[in-house]
Amino acid sequence: MAISSMKNLFKERKIPFLFSFFLLLIFVTFILISNSQKSPVFIATDISQHHSETPISSNPIISQTQLNPITKDSNPSEDFGLNDTKNDELGVENFDWKLCKGAVAVDYIPCLDNSEAIKALKSRRHMEHRERHCPDPSPRCLIPLPDGYKLPVPWPKSRDMIWYNNVPHPKLVEYKKDQNWVVKSGDYLVFPGGGTQFKDGVTNYIESIQKTFPEIDWGKHIRVILDVGCGVASFGGYLLDKNVITMSLAPKDEHEAQIQFALERGIPATLSVIGTQKLAFPDNAYDMIHCARCRVHWDGDGGKPLMELNRILRPGGFFVWSATPVYRDDERDKKVWKAMVALTEAICWKVVKKTFFDSAGIGLVIYQKPVSSSCYENRRENNPPLCDQNNRSNSSWYASLDSCLVPLPTSSSGNTYEWPTPWPQRLNNKPERLSQKTDNEDIFDEDTKHWAALVSDVYLGGLSINWSSMRNVMDMNAGYGGFASAIIDRPLWVMNVVPISEPDTLSIIFDRGLIGIYHDWCESFNTYPRTYDLLHSSFLFGNLTQRCNVVEVVVEMDRIVRPGGYVLVQDTMPMLNKLSSILQSLHWSVNLQQEQFLVAKKGFWRPHDKVRK
């Protein structure tokens, strides 16, 4: 109506032309300002103000548990942490973030700290309480920072010392004070390289293993290792000097924050336990598995724990067991050793070396897994039996431990299994398992070339990322490990994640001499908060958001990344715009580049909620 009246004024020439044009300009400006006030806004405000103003009936996301008093035993997963309401007119979410609450909030791992699920377990005999029990729905609260948190000590200095305030856990310092694991020194935690079995230091221990059995040939023949019950991961940390990449593994247990120490040091590590379920690794993956007093009863439950090691150990690979039953003669140790002898013979492992180090007062035994199934077939007793591959799950994700032996693979020519070429050639040589599917070799070649070019031309020079500050990277959908291969010359390591909804390429990643793990990004990852410098993904979110909420995935990414760390996403522009909006609501700095890349940097912002304990 206003515009029609303006036209009439022009026709009747009651107002000079210039004056009428001026009025029209004011009118249009007024309309634009009025509309801009209705534009979508992503807010991140003080929860205490918003919470008191929002009745529970107006927001179905808020559960009754959020109104209950917070007690010492409160579970952070009870606080979803986000009031996200949809504006029907605009179709956008308004984010009102809050902090996780409870005694463990600063170090909260949703799938391992689900106290309600753990309390409801019928048994803990097989470490069920250390396994994954993910809350539903996934929590949306933000992890608070420890008081006095600082940017991590840079690599390689961080291998030997970290800021105490970043991982303020003194229990292990006191508990292991006589074993030289970790020492508090002023503002730092210092790692002298000692350990329960490293009486002469971890460097001497590593050298002694190769002198004892030269076929080990660190960094050439042996490239990928699993260290079970790793302590603070000094074994894996010092093997990095020898071009050996070690996945250090331990449960979240009474050895307070040992995996958190490892990751803060910049050493590869993950939280897991050999309980009732398989480890999230493929068959025949690791060149070597190491256990130094790792407190696992290998012959327990019919030998299932050792058969799980057998499943993930590469044919011809080695198990190094450094433990008291190997070299002590008391009745308990002799009983354990006798059981171990019977079990290893039953699964056709042979002892290639058994020794005692006089200076350190410790001993170890080195077993080797066979390279063909002929030994299995020639046993007097078929116990444990060979697995029926037709009825066996191909996935190790939430799969029960095998009580059978997995038949060993053969080469494409039908001969016995062939060990990968020595490192570093094995990184780019086509793995034997690659030829099992049509066209895989061509795809592998193209993938390798693609990532080499993209990393060289774009990632290392064209994006606003400080690569010199990177110590560890997680590739959220790693494919064949091409991204990790392309940055292999940089002083960092990559955790290659293969989502369970994507093609299973993890065995190829291990064959290349890289490490990785299976995961479902609709759940939380088994790591402490603030443990990765960069998360990378390439066209992950399209399929992922068909199964779960992208907000919950971004909350998990925020949990994992350290302040000062980055997220690098390649995806479609609609998806990047959605991710950008959520990350900006978390006060990350966000850049969209070349219409396909999102680079976001995490700061130190947290909501103003005071964490109640």
Coordinates of C-alpha atoms in Angstrom, one line a residue:
M1 CA 0.0 0.0 0.0
A2 CA 2.8 2.4 0.8
I3 CA 4.4 1.7 -2.6
S4 CA 1.1 2.3 -4.4
S5 CA 0.7 5.7 -2.6
M6 CA 4.2 6.7 -3.6
K7 CA 3.3 6.0 -7.3
N8 CA 0.3 8.2 -7.1
L9 CA 2.4 11.0 -5.8
F10 CA 4.6 10.7 -8.8
K11 CA 1.7 10.7 -11.3
E12 CA 0.1 13.7 -9.8
R13 CA 3.4 15.5 -9.6
K14 CA 2.6 16.8 -6.2
I15 CA 6.2 16.2 -5.0
P16 CA 9.3 17.1 -6.8
F17 CA 11.1 14.1 -8.4
L18 CA 14.3 14.3 -6.3
F19 CA 12.4 14.7 -3.0
S20 CA 10.3 11.7 -3.8
F21 CA 13.3 9.6 -4.7
F22 CA 14.8 10.5 -1.4
L23 CA 11.6 9.3 0.4
L24 CA 11.7 6.1 -1.5
L25 CA 15.3 5.5 -0.5
I26 CA 14.5 6.0 3.2
F27 CA 11.5 3.7 2.9
V28 CA 13.6 0.8 1.4
T29 CA 16.3 1.3 4.0
F30 CA 13.7 1.0 6.8
I31 CA 12.4 -2.3 5.3
L32 CA 16.0 -3.7 5.1
I33 CA 16.8 -2.8 8.7
S34 CA 13.5 -4.3 9.9
N35 CA 14.2 -7.6 8.1
S36 CA 17.8 -7.8 9.3
Q37 CA 16.5 -7.9 12.9
K38 CA 14.8 -11.2 12.1
S39 CA 17.9 -12.9 10.7
P40 CA 19.1 -16.1 12.3
V41 CA 21.4 -15.6 15.3
F42 CA 23.5 -18.3 16.9
I43 CA 23.9 -17.4 20.5
A44 CA 26.2 -18.7 23.2
T45 CA 25.1 -17.1 26.4
D46 CA 25.4 -17.6 30.2
I47 CA 23.4 -20.7 30.9
S48 CA 22.5 -19.5 34.4
Q49 CA 20.5 -16.6 33.0
H50 CA 18.7 -18.6 30.2
H51 CA 18.0 -21.6 32.4
S52 CA 16.0 -19.6 34.9
E53 CA 13.9 -18.0 32.2
T54 CA 13.0 -21.2 30.3
P55 CA 10.2 -23.3 31.7
I56 CA 10.7 -27.0 31.2
S57 CA 7.4 -27.4 29.3
S58 CA 8.7 -25.0 26.6
N59 CA 11.7 -27.2 25.7
P60 CA 11.3 -30.9 25.3
I61 CA 15.1 -31.4 25.1
I62 CA 15.5 -30.6 28.8
S63 CA 15.0 -33.6 30.9
Q64 CA 13.8 -33.7 34.5
T65 CA 17.3 -34.8 35.6
Q66 CA 18.7 -31.4 34.7
L67 CA 16.6 -29.9 37.4
N68 CA 17.9 -32.2 40.1
P69 CA 20.7 -31.1 42.4
I70 CA 24.2 -32.0 41.2
T71 CA 25.9 -34.5 43.6
K72 CA 29.4 -35.9 43.7
D73 CA 28.3 -39.0 41.8
S74 CA 26.5 -37.0 39.1
N75 CA 27.0 -38.4 35.7
P76 CA 27.9 -35.7 33.1
S77 CA 25.8 -37.5 30.5
E78 CA 22.7 -36.6 32.5
D79 CA 23.3 -33.0 31.3
F80 CA 22.7 -32.8 27.6
G81 CA 24.2 -29.4 27.8
L82 CA 22.4 -27.7 25.0
N83 CA 18.9 -26.1 24.7
D84 CA 18.4 -26.3 21.0
T85 CA 15.1 -25.0 19.8
K86 CA 13.9 -24.7 16.3
N87 CA 12.4 -21.5 15.0
D88 CA 9.6 -22.8 12.8
E89 CA 9.6 -19.6 10.6
L90 CA 13.4 -19.5 10.0
G91 CA 14.3 -23.3 10.4
V92 CA 17.5 -22.7 12.3
E93 CA 18.7 -23.7 15.7
N94 CA 19.5 -21.3 18.5
F95 CA 22.3 -22.8 20.6
D96 CA 22.5 -22.2 24.3
W97 CA 25.6 -24.1 25.4
K98 CA 26.3 -25.3 29.0
L99 CA 29.2 -27.1 30.7
C100 CA 29.2 -30.7 31.6
K101 CA 28.8 -31.2 35.3
G102 CA 29.9 -33.7 37.9
A103 CA 33.2 -34.8 39.5
V104 CA 34.6 -36.2 36.2
A105 CA 33.5 -33.4 33.9
V106 CA 37.0 -32.1 33.0
D107 CA 38.1 -35.5 31.8
Y108 CA 34.7 -36.8 30.7
I109 CA 34.6 -39.7 28.2
P110 CA 30.9 -40.3 27.5
C111 CA 31.1 -44.0 26.5
L112 CA 33.5 -44.9 29.3
D113 CA 32.0 -42.7 32.1
N114 CA 28.4 -43.8 31.9
S115 CA 28.0 -44.6 35.5
E116 CA 24.3 -45.6 35.3
A117 CA 25.0 -48.2 32.7
I118 CA 28.0 -49.5 34.6
K119 CA 26.0 -49.8 37.9
A120 CA 23.4 -51.9 36.0
L121 CA 25.9 -54.5 34.8
K122 CA 25.2 -58.0 35.9
S123 CA 28.9 -58.9 36.0
R124 CA 32.3 -57.3 36.1
R125 CA 34.3 -60.6 36.0
H126 CA 35.6 -60.0 32.5
M127 CA 36.2 -56.2 32.8
E128 CA 32.8 -55.4 31.4
H129 CA 32.8 -52.1 33.4
R130 CA 35.8 -50.9 31.4
E131 CA 34.1 -51.5 28.0
R132 CA 32.0 -49.0 26.0
H133 CA 28.5 -48.1 27.4
C134 CA 27.4 -45.1 25.4
P135 CA 24.6 -42.8 26.7
D136 CA 21.5 -42.3 24.6
P137 CA 21.0 -39.6 23.6
S138 CA 24.6 -38.5 23.1
P139 CA 25.4 -35.7 25.5
R140 CA 25.7 -32.1 24.2
C141 CA 27.4 -30.5 27.1
L142 CA 30.9 -28.9 26.7
I143 CA 33.9 -30.1 28.6
P144 CA 35.3 -27.5 31.0
L145 CA 39.1 -26.7 31.0
P146 CA 41.3 -27.6 33.9
D147 CA 42.3 -24.6 36.0
G148 CA 45.5 -23.1 34.6
Y149 CA 45.4 -25.0 31.3
K150 CA 48.1 -23.9 28.8
L151 CA 49.0 -24.7 25.2
P152 CA 50.8 -28.1 25.2
V153 CA 54.6 -28.3 25.4
P154 CA 55.8 -28.7 21.7
W155 CA 57.2 -31.9 20.3
P156 CA 59.8 -33.4 20.9
K157 CA 60.2 -31.7 24.3
S158 CA 56.7 -32.9 25.2
R159 CA 57.8 -36.6 25.2
D160 CA 59.8 -35.9 28.3
M161 CA 57.7 -33.2 30.1
I162 CA 54.2 -31.8 30.1
W163 CA 52.4 -29.1 32.0
Y164 CA 51.1 -30.4 35.3
N165 CA 48.0 -28.2 35.1
N166 CA 47.0 -29.7 31.8
V167 CA 46.7 -33.2 33.3
P168 CA 46.7 -32.5 37.1
H169 CA 46.7 -36.1 38.3
P170 CA 49.2 -36.8 41.1
K171 CA 48.0 -40.3 42.0
L172 CA 50.3 -42.1 39.5
V173 CA 53.3 -40.0 40.6
E174 CA 52.9 -41.3 44.1
Y175 CA 51.8 -44.9 43.1
K176 CA 54.8 -45.4 40.8
K177 CA 57.4 -43.2 42.5
D178 CA 59.8 -46.1 42.9
Q179 CA 59.6 -47.1 39.3
N180 CA 60.5 -43.8 37.6
W181 CA 57.4 -43.6 35.4
V182 CA 56.6 -40.0 36.1
V183 CA 57.8 -37.3 38.5
K184 CA 56.3 -33.9 39.4
S185 CA 58.9 -31.1 39.0
G186 CA 57.6 -27.6 39.6
D187 CA 55.0 -26.8 37.0
Y188 CA 55.8 -29.9 35.0
L189 CA 55.3 -33.7 35.0
V190 CA 58.6 -35.2 33.9
F191 CA 58.9 -38.7 32.3
P192 CA 62.4 -40.1 32.9
G193 CA 61.8 -43.2 30.7
G194 CA 61.5 -45.7 33.5
G195 CA 58.9 -48.4 34.0
T196 CA 58.1 -51.6 35.9
Q197 CA 60.2 -53.6 33.5
F198 CA 62.5 -50.8 32.4
K199 CA 65.0 -50.9 35.3
D200 CA 67.8 -49.6 33.1
G201 CA 65.6 -47.1 31.2
V202 CA 63.3 -47.6 28.2
T203 CA 66.1 -46.9 25.7
N204 CA 68.3 -49.7 27.0
Y205 CA 65.2 -52.0 27.1
I206 CA 64.5 -51.3 23.4
E207 CA 68.1 -51.9 22.4
S208 CA 68.3 -55.1 24.4
I209 CA 65.3 -56.6 22.6
Q210 CA 67.0 -56.2 19.2
K211 CA 70.4 -57.4 20.4
T212 CA 68.6 -60.5 21.8
F213 CA 66.7 -61.1 18.6
P214 CA 68.2 -59.2 15.6
E215 CA 65.4 -60.3 13.3
I216 CA 63.2 -57.6 15.0
D217 CA 65.1 -55.0 13.0
W218 CA 63.2 -51.9 14.4
G219 CA 61.8 -49.5 11.9
K220 CA 62.4 -51.8 8.8
H221 CA 60.9 -55.3 9.4
I222 CA 59.0 -54.2 12.5
R223 CA 57.0 -51.0 11.9
V224 CA 53.6 -51.3 13.6
I225 CA 53.3 -52.3 17.2
L226 CA 50.5 -52.7 19.8
D227 CA 51.7 -52.0 23.4
V228 CA 49.2 -53.6 25.8
G229 CA 49.0 -52.2 29.3
C230 CA 51.3 -49.4 28.2
G231 CA 51.6 -47.4 31.4
V232 CA 52.6 -43.8 30.4
A233 CA 53.6 -45.1 26.9
S234 CA 57.4 -44.4 27.2
F235 CA 58.0 -47.6 25.2
G236 CA 56.0 -46.3 22.2
G237 CA 57.4 -42.8 22.7
Y238 CA 61.0 -43.8 22.3
L239 CA 60.3 -46.2 19.5
L240 CA 59.3 -43.2 17.4
D241 CA 63.0 -42.5 17.1
K242 CA 63.4 -45.8 15.3
N243 CA 60.6 -45.2 12.7
V244 CA 58.3 -47.6 14.7
I245 CA 54.7 -46.4 15.2
T246 CA 53.2 -47.9 18.4
M247 CA 49.5 -48.0 19.4
S248 CA 49.7 -47.7 23.2
L249 CA 46.6 -49.3 24.7
A250 CA 45.3 -49.4 28.3
P251 CA 41.9 -49.2 30.0
K252 CA 40.6 -46.2 32.0
D253 CA 41.3 -47.7 35.4
E254 CA 43.0 -47.1 38.7
H255 CA 46.3 -46.2 37.0
E256 CA 45.0 -42.7 36.8
A257 CA 45.2 -40.9 33.4
Q258 CA 48.0 -43.0 31.9
I259 CA 46.6 -42.7 28.4
Q260 CA 45.9 -39.0 29.0
F261 CA 49.5 -38.6 29.9
A262 CA 50.6 -40.4 26.8
L263 CA 48.4 -38.3 24.4
E264 CA 49.5 -35.1 26.2
R265 CA 53.1 -36.1 25.6
G266 CA 52.3 -36.5 21.9
I267 CA 52.5 -40.3 21.8
P268 CA 49.9 -42.5 19.9
A269 CA 47.5 -44.1 22.4
T270 CA 43.9 -45.2 22.9
L271 CA 41.7 -46.4 25.7
S272 CA 40.5 -50.0 25.5
V273 CA 40.4 -53.3 27.4
I274 CA 40.5 -57.0 26.5
G275 CA 37.3 -57.9 28.2
T276 CA 34.4 -59.6 26.5
Q277 CA 34.6 -57.8 23.1
K278 CA 37.1 -57.6 20.3
L279 CA 39.5 -54.8 20.0
A280 CA 38.6 -52.3 17.3
F281 CA 41.3 -53.5 14.9
P282 CA 41.2 -55.8 11.9
D283 CA 42.6 -59.4 11.7
N284 CA 46.3 -59.8 11.0
A285 CA 47.2 -56.1 11.6
Y286 CA 50.2 -55.7 14.0
D287 CA 53.8 -56.7 13.3
M288 CA 54.4 -57.0 17.0
I289 CA 52.5 -57.0 20.2
H290 CA 54.3 -56.1 23.5
C291 CA 53.3 -56.6 27.1
A292 CA 55.5 -55.5 30.0
R293 CA 53.7 -56.6 33.2
C294 CA 50.4 -55.6 31.6
R295 CA 48.3 -57.5 34.2
V296 CA 46.3 -59.4 31.6
H297 CA 45.4 -63.1 32.4
W298 CA 46.1 -64.4 29.0
D299 CA 44.8 -67.9 29.8
G300 CA 41.6 -66.7 31.4
D301 CA 38.2 -67.5 30.0
G302 CA 39.5 -70.4 28.0
G303 CA 42.4 -68.4 26.6
K304 CA 40.2 -65.8 24.8
P305 CA 42.5 -62.8 25.7
L306 CA 45.5 -64.5 24.0
M307 CA 43.4 -65.6 21.1
E308 CA 42.4 -62.0 20.6
L309 CA 46.1 -61.1 20.3
N310 CA 46.5 -64.0 17.9
R311 CA 43.6 -62.5 15.8
I312 CA 45.2 -59.1 15.4
L313 CA 48.9 -60.2 15.1
R314 CA 50.2 -60.5 11.6
P315 CA 51.2 -64.0 10.5
G316 CA 54.9 -64.3 11.3
G317 CA 54.6 -61.5 13.8
F318 CA 56.0 -61.5 17.3
F319 CA 54.6 -61.3 20.8
V320 CA 57.1 -59.9 23.4
W321 CA 56.1 -60.8 26.9
S322 CA 58.1 -59.2 29.7
A323 CA 56.7 -60.5 32.9
T324 CA 57.6 -62.3 36.2
P325 CA 56.3 -65.7 35.1
V326 CA 59.0 -65.7 32.5
Y327 CA 61.9 -65.6 35.0
R328 CA 60.7 -66.1 38.5
D329 CA 60.3 -69.4 40.3
D330 CA 57.7 -68.8 43.0
E331 CA 54.6 -71.1 42.8
R332 CA 52.3 -68.5 41.5
D333 CA 54.6 -67.5 38.6
K334 CA 55.4 -71.2 37.8
K335 CA 51.6 -71.9 37.5
V336 CA 51.1 -69.0 35.2
W337 CA 54.0 -70.0 33.0
K338 CA 52.8 -73.6 32.7
A339 CA 49.4 -72.4 31.6
M340 CA 51.0 -70.0 29.1
V341 CA 53.2 -72.8 27.6
A342 CA 50.1 -75.0 27.1
L343 CA 48.1 -72.2 25.5
T344 CA 50.8 -71.0 23.2
E345 CA 51.5 -74.5 22.0
A346 CA 47.8 -75.0 21.3
I347 CA 47.6 -71.9 19.0
C348 CA 50.9 -72.9 17.3
W349 CA 53.1 -70.0 18.6
K350 CA 56.7 -71.0 18.9
V351 CA 59.3 -69.5 21.3
V352 CA 62.0 -67.9 19.3
K353 CA 63.9 -66.4 22.3
K354 CA 63.8 -66.5 26.0
T355 CA 66.3 -64.4 28.0
F356 CA 67.2 -62.8 31.2
F357 CA 68.9 -59.4 31.5
D358 CA 71.2 -59.6 34.5
S359 CA 71.8 -55.8 34.9
A360 CA 68.0 -55.1 35.1
G361 CA 67.0 -58.2 36.8
I362 CA 64.2 -59.0 34.4
G363 CA 63.5 -61.4 31.6
L364 CA 61.3 -61.8 28.6
V365 CA 60.1 -64.3 26.0
I366 CA 59.5 -63.7 22.3
Y367 CA 56.8 -65.8 20.6
Q368 CA 56.2 -66.0 16.8
K369 CA 52.9 -66.6 15.2
P370 CA 52.9 -69.2 12.3
V371 CA 52.6 -68.1 8.7
S372 CA 50.4 -70.9 7.5
S373 CA 47.5 -72.9 8.9
S374 CA 49.3 -76.3 8.5
C375 CA 50.2 -76.4 12.2
Y376 CA 46.6 -75.9 13.2
E377 CA 45.6 -78.9 11.0
N378 CA 48.3 -81.1 12.4
R379 CA 47.5 -80.6 16.1
R380 CA 46.7 -83.7 18.2
E381 CA 43.6 -81.9 19.5
N382 CA 41.5 -79.5 17.6
N383 CA 41.4 -77.2 20.6
P384 CA 40.8 -74.3 20.2
P385 CA 39.0 -75.1 16.9
L386 CA 39.4 -73.2 13.7
C387 CA 36.8 -70.5 13.2
D388 CA 34.0 -71.2 10.7
Q389 CA 34.5 -68.1 8.5
N390 CA 31.0 -68.4 7.1
N391 CA 29.5 -67.8 10.6
R392 CA 32.1 -65.4 11.9
S393 CA 31.5 -61.6 11.9
N394 CA 33.7 -59.7 9.6
S395 CA 33.6 -56.7 11.9
S396 CA 35.3 -56.3 15.3
W397 CA 33.0 -53.4 16.3
Y398 CA 31.0 -54.5 19.3
A399 CA 31.7 -58.2 18.4
S400 CA 32.3 -60.8 21.1
L401 CA 35.8 -62.4 21.5
D402 CA 36.5 -65.4 19.4
S403 CA 36.9 -68.8 21.1
C404 CA 38.4 -70.2 17.9
L405 CA 41.5 -69.6 15.7
V406 CA 41.2 -67.5 12.6
P407 CA 42.5 -69.4 9.5
L408 CA 45.6 -67.7 8.2
P409 CA 45.5 -65.8 4.9
T410 CA 47.5 -66.9 1.9
S411 CA 49.1 -64.9 -0.9
S412 CA 47.2 -64.4 -4.2
S413 CA 49.2 -67.2 -5.7
G414 CA 48.0 -69.6 -3.0
N415 CA 51.3 -69.7 -1.2
T416 CA 51.9 -68.9 2.5
Y417 CA 51.4 -65.4 3.8
E418 CA 54.0 -62.9 2.6
W419 CA 55.3 -60.2 5.0
P420 CA 55.0 -56.6 3.8
T421 CA 58.1 -55.0 2.1
P422 CA 60.4 -53.3 4.6
W423 CA 59.6 -49.7 5.8
P424 CA 59.6 -47.2 4.2
Q425 CA 58.9 -48.9 0.9
R426 CA 55.8 -50.6 2.3
L427 CA 54.1 -47.2 2.6
N428 CA 53.5 -47.0 -1.1
N429 CA 53.8 -50.6 -2.3
K430 CA 50.5 -52.2 -3.1
P431 CA 49.5 -54.4 -0.2
E432 CA 48.8 -58.1 -0.9
R433 CA 45.3 -57.8 0.5
L434 CA 44.5 -55.1 -1.9
S435 CA 44.3 -57.5 -4.8
Q436 CA 41.4 -59.5 -3.2
K437 CA 38.8 -57.1 -4.8
T438 CA 38.4 -56.0 -8.4
D439 CA 39.7 -52.5 -9.3
N440 CA 41.1 -51.9 -5.8
E441 CA 44.6 -51.5 -7.1
D442 CA 43.6 -48.7 -9.5
I443 CA 41.6 -47.0 -6.8
F444 CA 44.5 -47.2 -4.4
D445 CA 46.9 -45.6 -7.0
E446 CA 44.5 -42.8 -7.7
D447 CA 43.9 -42.2 -4.0
T448 CA 47.6 -42.0 -3.3
K449 CA 48.1 -39.5 -6.1
H450 CA 45.1 -37.4 -5.1
W451 CA 46.2 -36.9 -1.5
A452 CA 49.8 -36.3 -2.4
A453 CA 48.7 -33.4 -4.7
L454 CA 46.0 -32.0 -2.4
V455 CA 48.3 -32.0 0.6
S456 CA 51.2 -30.4 -1.3
D457 CA 49.2 -27.9 -3.3
V458 CA 46.5 -26.9 -0.8
Y459 CA 46.8 -28.2 2.7
L460 CA 50.4 -27.3 3.5
G461 CA 50.5 -23.9 1.8
G462 CA 47.0 -22.7 0.9
L463 CA 45.1 -23.1 4.2
S464 CA 45.5 -21.1 7.4
I465 CA 46.9 -23.9 9.5
N466 CA 50.1 -23.7 11.6
W467 CA 51.4 -27.2 10.8
S468 CA 54.5 -26.6 12.8
S469 CA 52.4 -26.9 16.0
M470 CA 50.9 -30.2 15.0
R471 CA 52.0 -33.3 17.0
N472 CA 49.0 -35.6 16.2
V473 CA 46.2 -35.7 13.7
M474 CA 43.0 -37.7 13.5
D475 CA 41.7 -38.6 10.0
M476 CA 38.0 -39.2 10.7
N477 CA 37.4 -41.2 7.5
A478 CA 40.8 -42.3 6.4
G479 CA 40.0 -44.5 3.4
Y480 CA 43.3 -46.1 2.3
G481 CA 45.4 -43.8 4.6
G482 CA 46.3 -41.5 1.7
F483 CA 46.2 -38.3 3.7
A484 CA 48.5 -39.9 6.4
S485 CA 50.8 -41.1 3.7
A486 CA 51.0 -37.6 2.1
I487 CA 52.2 -36.0 5.4
I488 CA 54.5 -38.8 6.5
D489 CA 57.6 -36.6 6.4
R490 CA 56.2 -34.2 9.0
P491 CA 57.0 -34.7 12.7
L492 CA 53.6 -35.9 13.6
W493 CA 51.5 -39.1 13.6
V494 CA 48.0 -39.8 12.3
M495 CA 45.2 -41.8 13.9
N496 CA 43.4 -43.3 10.8
V497 CA 39.8 -43.9 11.7
V498 CA 37.7 -46.1 9.4
P499 CA 34.0 -45.5 10.1
I500 CA 32.0 -48.7 10.4
S501 CA 29.5 -47.4 7.9
E502 CA 32.2 -47.0 5.2
P503 CA 34.1 -49.6 3.2
D504 CA 36.5 -51.6 5.4
T505 CA 40.0 -50.4 4.4
L506 CA 41.7 -50.6 7.8
S507 CA 43.7 -53.7 7.0
I508 CA 45.2 -51.9 4.0
I509 CA 46.2 -49.0 6.3
F510 CA 48.1 -51.4 8.6
D511 CA 49.7 -53.1 5.7
R512 CA 51.1 -49.7 4.6
G513 CA 52.8 -49.3 8.0
L514 CA 50.2 -46.9 9.5
I515 CA 48.0 -47.2 12.6
G516 CA 44.2 -46.9 12.8
I517 CA 41.0 -48.0 14.4
Y518 CA 37.3 -48.6 13.7
H519 CA 34.7 -46.2 15.0
D520 CA 31.1 -45.1 14.7
W521 CA 31.0 -41.3 14.7
C522 CA 27.4 -41.4 16.0
E523 CA 29.1 -42.3 19.3
S524 CA 31.9 -40.8 21.4
F525 CA 35.5 -41.8 20.6
N526 CA 37.6 -43.6 23.2
T527 CA 39.9 -40.7 24.1
Y528 CA 40.3 -38.1 26.8
P529 CA 39.2 -34.5 26.1
R530 CA 41.8 -32.2 24.6
T531 CA 44.0 -34.9 23.0
Y532 CA 44.3 -34.1 19.3
D533 CA 45.8 -31.1 17.5
L534 CA 43.8 -31.5 14.3
L535 CA 40.8 -33.4 13.1
H536 CA 40.5 -34.0 9.4
S537 CA 37.6 -35.3 7.3
S538 CA 36.8 -35.5 3.6
F539 CA 33.1 -35.9 2.6
L540 CA 32.3 -37.7 5.9
F541 CA 29.2 -35.8 7.0
G542 CA 26.8 -36.5 4.1
N543 CA 26.3 -40.2 5.0
L544 CA 26.8 -39.6 8.7
T545 CA 24.0 -37.1 9.1
Q546 CA 21.6 -39.7 7.8
R547 CA 22.1 -41.7 10.9
C548 CA 22.8 -39.1 13.7
N549 CA 22.6 -35.4 14.6
V550 CA 25.5 -33.3 13.2
V551 CA 25.4 -31.1 16.4
E552 CA 26.3 -34.1 18.5
V553 CA 29.2 -34.9 16.2
V554 CA 30.5 -31.4 16.4
V555 CA 30.2 -31.5 20.2
E556 CA 32.4 -34.6 20.2
M557 CA 34.9 -32.9 17.9
D558 CA 35.0 -29.9 20.3
R559 CA 35.7 -32.4 23.1
I560 CA 38.6 -34.1 21.4
V561 CA 40.4 -31.0 20.0
R562 CA 42.8 -29.1 22.2
P563 CA 42.4 -25.3 22.6
G564 CA 44.6 -23.9 19.8
G565 CA 43.9 -26.9 17.6
Y566 CA 42.1 -27.2 14.3
V567 CA 39.3 -28.9 12.3
L568 CA 39.9 -29.3 8.6
V569 CA 36.8 -30.4 6.6
Q570 CA 36.3 -31.0 2.9
D571 CA 32.7 -31.2 2.0
T572 CA 29.8 -29.7 0.1
M573 CA 29.0 -26.0 0.7
P574 CA 25.6 -26.6 2.4
M575 CA 27.3 -29.0 4.8
L576 CA 30.2 -26.6 5.4
N577 CA 27.7 -23.7 6.1
K578 CA 25.9 -25.8 8.6
L579 CA 29.2 -26.9 10.4
S580 CA 30.4 -23.3 10.3
S581 CA 27.3 -22.0 12.1
I582 CA 27.7 -24.6 14.9
L583 CA 31.4 -24.0 15.3
Q584 CA 30.9 -20.2 15.4
S585 CA 28.4 -20.7 18.1
L586 CA 31.2 -22.4 20.0
H587 CA 33.4 -19.3 19.4
W588 CA 35.7 -21.1 17.1
S589 CA 37.3 -19.0 14.4
V590 CA 36.0 -20.3 11.0
N591 CA 37.2 -19.8 7.4
L592 CA 35.6 -21.2 4.3
Q593 CA 38.0 -21.5 1.4
Q594 CA 37.7 -22.5 -2.3
E595 CA 34.0 -23.5 -1.8
Q596 CA 35.0 -26.9 -0.4
F597 CA 37.2 -26.5 2.6
L598 CA 36.4 -25.4 6.2
V599 CA 39.3 -24.5 8.5
A600 CA 38.2 -23.8 12.1
K601 CA 40.5 -23.1 15.1
K602 CA 39.4 -23.7 18.6
G603 CA 40.0 -21.1 21.3
F604 CA 39.8 -21.1 25.1
W605 CA 36.1 -20.1 25.3
R606 CA 33.8 -22.0 27.5
P607 CA 30.3 -21.0 28.7
H608 CA 30.3 -19.0 32.0
D609 CA 28.6 -21.7 33.9
K610 CA 30.6 -22.6 37.0
V611 CA 31.1 -26.4 37.1
R612 CA 29.5 -27.7 40.3
K613 CA 31.0 -30.8 41.8

